[in-house]
PDB file of C-alpha atoms in Angstrom:
ATOM      1  CA  MET A   1      11.207  -2.817   9.977  1.00 90.00           C
ATOM      2  CA  ARG A   2      11.624  -5.758   7.906  1.00 95.00           C
ATOM      3  CA  ARG A   3      10.586  -7.329   4.671  1.00 95.00           C
ATOM      4  CA  ALA A   4       7.854 -10.053   4.731  1.00 96.00           C
ATOM      5  CA  SER A   5       8.058 -13.581   3.371  1.00 95.00           C
ATOM      6  CA  VAL A   6       5.494 -16.360   2.444  1.00 94.00           C
ATOM      7  CA  ALA A   7       6.172 -17.531   6.076  1.00 96.00           C
ATOM      8  CA  ASP A   8       4.168 -14.388   7.206  1.00 97.00           C
ATOM      9  CA  LEU A   9       0.871 -14.981   5.515  1.00 97.00           C
ATOM     10  CA  GLU A  10      -1.230 -15.862   8.516  1.00 97.00           C
ATOM     11  CA  ASP A  11      -0.253 -12.827  10.445  1.00 97.00           C
ATOM     12  CA  LEU A  12      -0.435 -10.463   7.362  1.00 96.00           C
ATOM     13  CA  LEU A  13      -4.190 -11.973   6.484  1.00 96.00           C
ATOM     14  CA  ALA A  14      -4.865 -11.082  10.436  1.00 96.00           C
ATOM     15  CA  LEU A  15      -3.395  -7.713  10.136  1.00 97.00           C
ATOM     16  CA  GLU A  16      -5.501  -7.040   6.926  1.00 94.00           C
ATOM     17  CA  ALA A  17      -8.830  -8.501   8.545  1.00 94.00           C
ATOM     18  CA  ARG A  18      -8.315  -5.877  11.427  1.00 95.00           C
ATOM     19  CA  CYS A  19      -7.902  -3.021   8.874  1.00 94.00           C
ATOM     20  CA  PHE A  20     -10.078  -3.551   5.906  1.00 89.00           C
ATOM     21  CA  SER A  21     -13.344  -4.945   4.903  1.00 82.00           C
ATOM     22  CA  GLU A  22     -14.625  -6.407   1.699  1.00 77.00           C
ATOM     23  CA  THR A  23     -15.525  -3.270   0.285  1.00 72.00           C
ATOM     24  CA  ASP A  24     -11.877  -1.692   1.386  1.00 75.00           C
ATOM     25  CA  GLY A  25     -10.255  -4.218  -0.800  1.00 76.00           C
ATOM     26  CA  LEU A  26      -9.314  -7.047   1.958  1.00 85.00           C
ATOM     27  CA  PHE A  27      -7.043  -9.390   0.413  1.00 91.00           C
ATOM     28  CA  ASN A  28      -8.159 -13.002   0.521  1.00 92.00           C
ATOM     29  CA  ARG A  29      -5.523 -15.947   1.392  1.00 95.00           C
ATOM     30  CA  ARG A  30      -4.939 -16.841  -2.272  1.00 96.00           C
ATOM     31  CA  GLN A  31      -4.262 -13.045  -3.222  1.00 95.00           C
ATOM     32  CA  LEU A  32      -1.947 -12.365  -0.324  1.00 95.00           C
ATOM     33  CA  ARG A  33       0.027 -15.530  -1.277  1.00 96.00           C
ATOM     34  CA  ALA A  34       0.400 -14.658  -4.728  1.00 96.00           C
ATOM     35  CA  LEU A  35       1.670 -11.252  -3.996  1.00 96.00           C
ATOM     36  CA  LEU A  36       4.339 -12.413  -1.179  1.00 96.00           C
ATOM     37  CA  ALA A  37       5.431 -15.001  -4.040  1.00 95.00           C
ATOM     38  CA  ASN A  38       5.620 -12.083  -6.647  1.00 96.00           C
ATOM     39  CA  PRO A  39       9.301 -11.207  -7.445  1.00 94.00           C
ATOM     40  CA  ARG A  40       8.094  -7.665  -8.496  1.00 94.00           C
ATOM     41  CA  CYS A  41       6.303  -7.161  -4.937  1.00 96.00           C
ATOM     42  CA  ALA A  42       7.602  -6.461  -1.798  1.00 96.00           C
ATOM     43  CA  TRP A  43       5.786  -6.285   1.622  1.00 97.00           C
ATOM     44  CA  PHE A  44       7.416  -4.490   4.611  1.00 97.00           C
ATOM     45  CA  ILE A  45       6.198  -5.164   8.040  1.00 97.00           C
ATOM     46  CA  ALA A  46       6.562  -2.633  11.151  1.00 97.00           C
ATOM     47  CA  GLY A  47       7.258  -4.189  14.773  1.00 94.00           C
ATOM     48  CA  HIS A  48       5.172  -7.371  15.234  1.00 93.00           C
ATOM     49  CA  PHE A  49       2.387  -6.458  12.598  1.00 94.00           C
ATOM     50  CA  GLU A  50       1.531  -3.079  13.827  1.00 96.00           C
ATOM     51  CA  GLY A  51       1.453  -2.321  10.086  1.00 97.00           C
ATOM     52  CA  ALA A  52       2.281  -3.465   6.694  1.00 97.00           C
ATOM     53  CA  VAL A  53       2.894  -1.935   3.346  1.00 97.00           C
ATOM     54  CA  CYS A  54       2.845  -3.737  -0.222  1.00 96.00           C
ATOM     55  CA  LEU A  55       4.514  -2.437  -3.289  1.00 96.00           C
ATOM     56  CA  LEU A  56       4.368  -3.286  -6.964  1.00 95.00           C
ATOM     57  CA  LEU A  57       7.036  -2.595  -9.415  1.00 95.00           C
ATOM     58  CA  ALA A  58       5.396  -1.322 -12.512  1.00 90.00           C
ATOM     59  CA  GLY A  59       5.867   0.242 -15.888  1.00 79.00           C
ATOM     60  CA  ASN A  60       4.773   0.575 -19.627  1.00 75.00           C
ATOM     61  CA  GLY A  61       7.950   0.283 -21.443  1.00 71.00           C
ATOM     62  CA  ARG A  62       9.191   3.851 -21.237  1.00 75.00           C
ATOM     63  CA  ARG A  63       8.742   4.587 -17.623  1.00 79.00           C
ATOM     64  CA  ARG A  64       9.024   2.578 -14.558  1.00 87.00           C
ATOM     65  CA  TRP A  65       7.191   3.498 -11.299  1.00 93.00           C
ATOM     66  CA  GLY A  66       6.210   1.871  -8.065  1.00 96.00           C
ATOM     67  CA  ARG A  67       2.689   1.275  -6.763  1.00 96.00           C
ATOM     68  CA  LEU A  68       1.624   1.416  -3.362  1.00 96.00           C
ATOM     69  CA  TYR A  69      -0.766  -1.336  -3.360  1.00 94.00           C
ATOM     70  CA  SER A  70      -1.608  -1.756   0.310  1.00 94.00           C
ATOM     71  CA  LEU A  71      -0.912   0.325   3.712  1.00 96.00           C
ATOM     72  CA  ALA A  72      -2.349  -1.570   6.586  1.00 96.00           C
ATOM     73  CA  VAL A  73      -1.796   0.172  10.085  1.00 97.00           C
ATOM     74  CA  ASP A  74      -3.509  -1.791  13.165  1.00 97.00           C
ATOM     75  CA  PRO A  75      -6.131   0.582  14.602  1.00 96.00           C
ATOM     76  CA  ALA A  76      -4.542   0.115  17.965  1.00 97.00           C
ATOM     77  CA  HIS A  77      -1.501   1.261  16.556  1.00 97.00           C
ATOM     78  CA  ARG A  78      -2.795   4.327  14.395  1.00 95.00           C
ATOM     79  CA  ASN A  79      -1.511   7.977  14.778  1.00 94.00           C
ATOM     80  CA  GLN A  80       2.072   6.641  16.059  1.00 96.00           C
ATOM     81  CA  GLY A  81       3.788   7.346  13.157  1.00 96.00           C
ATOM     82  CA  VAL A  82       3.878   3.469  11.916  1.00 97.00           C
ATOM     83  CA  ALA A  83       2.459   4.700   8.675  1.00 97.00           C
ATOM     84  CA  ARG A  84       5.033   7.429   7.998  1.00 97.00           C
ATOM     85  CA  ARG A  85       7.835   4.921   8.970  1.00 97.00           C
ATOM     86  CA  LEU A  86       6.525   2.133   6.356  1.00 97.00           C
ATOM     87  CA  LEU A  87       6.150   4.834   3.795  1.00 97.00           C
ATOM     88  CA  ALA A  88       9.842   5.927   4.216  1.00 96.00           C
ATOM     89  CA  ALA A  89      11.222   2.485   4.020  1.00 95.00           C
ATOM     90  CA  SER A  90       9.137   1.882   1.120  1.00 96.00           C
ATOM     91  CA  PHE A  91      10.359   5.076  -0.708  1.00 96.00           C
ATOM     92  CA  THR A  92      13.968   3.917   0.105  1.00 96.00           C
ATOM     93  CA  TRP A  93      13.341   0.819  -1.229  1.00 95.00           C
ATOM     94  CA  LEU A  94      11.742   1.855  -4.572  1.00 96.00           C
ATOM     95  CA  ARG A  95      14.623   4.443  -5.056  1.00 95.00           C
ATOM     96  CA  LYS A  96      16.918   1.422  -4.887  1.00 94.00           C
ATOM     97  CA  GLN A  97      15.043  -0.556  -7.468  1.00 93.00           C
ATOM     98  CA  GLY A  98      15.747   2.568  -9.824  1.00 92.00           C
ATOM     99  CA  MET A  99      11.906   4.056  -9.485  1.00 94.00           C
ATOM    100  CA  THR A 100      11.533   7.702  -9.706  1.00 92.00           C
ATOM    101  CA  MET A 101       7.770   7.873  -9.038  1.00 95.00           C
ATOM    102  CA  VAL A 102       5.083   6.114  -6.558  1.00 97.00           C
ATOM    103  CA  ARG A 103       1.439   5.873  -7.615  1.00 96.00           C
ATOM    104  CA  ALA A 104      -1.682   4.839  -5.335  1.00 96.00           C
ATOM    105  CA  GLU A 105      -5.210   5.009  -4.779  1.00 94.00           C
ATOM    106  CA  VAL A 106      -7.238   6.095  -1.960  1.00 93.00           C
ATOM    107  CA  LYS A 107     -11.006   5.907  -0.936  1.00 91.00           C
ATOM    108  CA  SER A 108     -12.299   9.270  -1.476  1.00 93.00           C
ATOM    109  CA  ASP A 109     -13.978   9.585   1.884  1.00 91.00           C
ATOM    110  CA  ASN A 110     -10.507   8.181   3.651  1.00 92.00           C
ATOM    111  CA  LYS A 111      -9.823  11.705   4.806  1.00 95.00           C
ATOM    112  CA  ALA A 112      -6.949  10.519   7.208  1.00 93.00           C
ATOM    113  CA  ALA A 113      -5.158   8.669   4.453  1.00 94.00           C
ATOM    114  CA  ARG A 114      -5.494  11.456   1.948  1.00 96.00           C
ATOM    115  CA  ARG A 115      -4.023  14.013   4.551  1.00 97.00           C
ATOM    116  CA  LEU A 116      -1.275  11.514   5.315  1.00 97.00           C
ATOM    117  CA  TYR A 117      -0.442  11.324   1.759  1.00 97.00           C
ATOM    118  CA  ALA A 118      -0.721  15.115   1.147  1.00 98.00           C
ATOM    119  CA  ASP A 119       1.789  15.590   3.889  1.00 97.00           C
ATOM    120  CA  LEU A 120       4.072  13.350   2.434  1.00 97.00           C
ATOM    121  CA  GLY A 121       4.104  14.759  -1.072  1.00 97.00           C
ATOM    122  CA  PHE A 122       1.534  12.992  -3.031  1.00 98.00           C
ATOM    123  CA  THR A 123      -0.749  15.027  -5.359  1.00 98.00           C
ATOM    124  CA  GLU A 124      -4.112  13.896  -6.296  1.00 96.00           C
ATOM    125  CA  ASP A 125      -3.984  13.192  -9.904  1.00 94.00           C
ATOM    126  CA  GLY A 126      -7.545  12.188 -10.894  1.00 93.00           C
ATOM    127  CA  VAL A 127     -10.909  10.240 -10.014  1.00 92.00           C
ATOM    128  CA  LEU A 128     -11.989   6.575 -10.383  1.00 91.00           C
ATOM    129  CA  LEU A 129     -15.317   6.173 -10.409  1.00 86.00           C
ATOM    130  CA  HIS A 130     -16.790   2.922  -8.812  1.00 77.00           C
ATOM    131  CA  TYR A 131     -12.960   2.120  -8.247  1.00 78.00           C
ATOM    132  CA  TYR A 132     -14.042   0.309  -4.542  1.00 78.00           C
ATOM    133  CA  GLY A 133     -17.555  -0.539  -5.757  1.00 80.00           C
ATOM    134  CA  PRO A 134     -20.695   0.908  -6.815  1.00 86.00           C
ATOM    135  CA  GLY A 135     -20.776   4.633  -6.139  1.00 87.00           C
ATOM    136  CA  GLN A 136     -17.489   4.330  -4.256  1.00 85.00           C
ATOM    137  CA  LEU A 137     -14.873   6.967  -5.810  1.00 88.00           C
ATOM    138  CA  GLY A 138     -11.148   6.367  -5.749  1.00 93.00           C
ATOM    139  CA  ILE A 139      -8.625   9.046  -5.777  1.00 95.00           C
ATOM    140  CA  LYS A 140      -5.595   8.252  -8.167  1.00 97.00           C
ATOM    141  CA  LEU A 141      -2.205   9.702  -6.342  1.00 97.00           C
ATOM    142  CA  CYS A 142       1.357  10.326  -7.209  1.00 97.00           C
ATOM    143  CA  ARG A 143       4.495  11.250  -5.664  1.00 97.00           C
ATOM    144  CA  PRO A 144       8.156  11.650  -7.075  1.00 96.00           C
ATOM    145  CA  LEU A 145      10.761   9.796  -5.287  1.00 94.00           C
TER     146      LEU A 145
END
């Protein structure tokens, strides 16, 4: 597990393309470059791009939380614990940043991701209408750290 940098842009773009479609929230080059350069953002990579996770530090003045912005696991490496290792490293990093909670969103029809998040202590806190496009629901997730 290591933290990504702007030098990883091409490999992260390739991983994103293997994992997501346009309707899944695929990052484009400009978005990914901006996230990699953002000081309130961290990317962690498993192995040689078997998976990656993107986290953002957020807050509203009174509370601070981490946002799990993207979790991508190469289809060839799924069901091997990659996502769990990435999330464990993410939770550790967020706690070190002083965060006490992590939030995320997931497509309502992504049953495998919803099971993983539930297994890791996330609760489903609401529905987001048309979050991933017309008629595509998102589920709001929350987990204390």
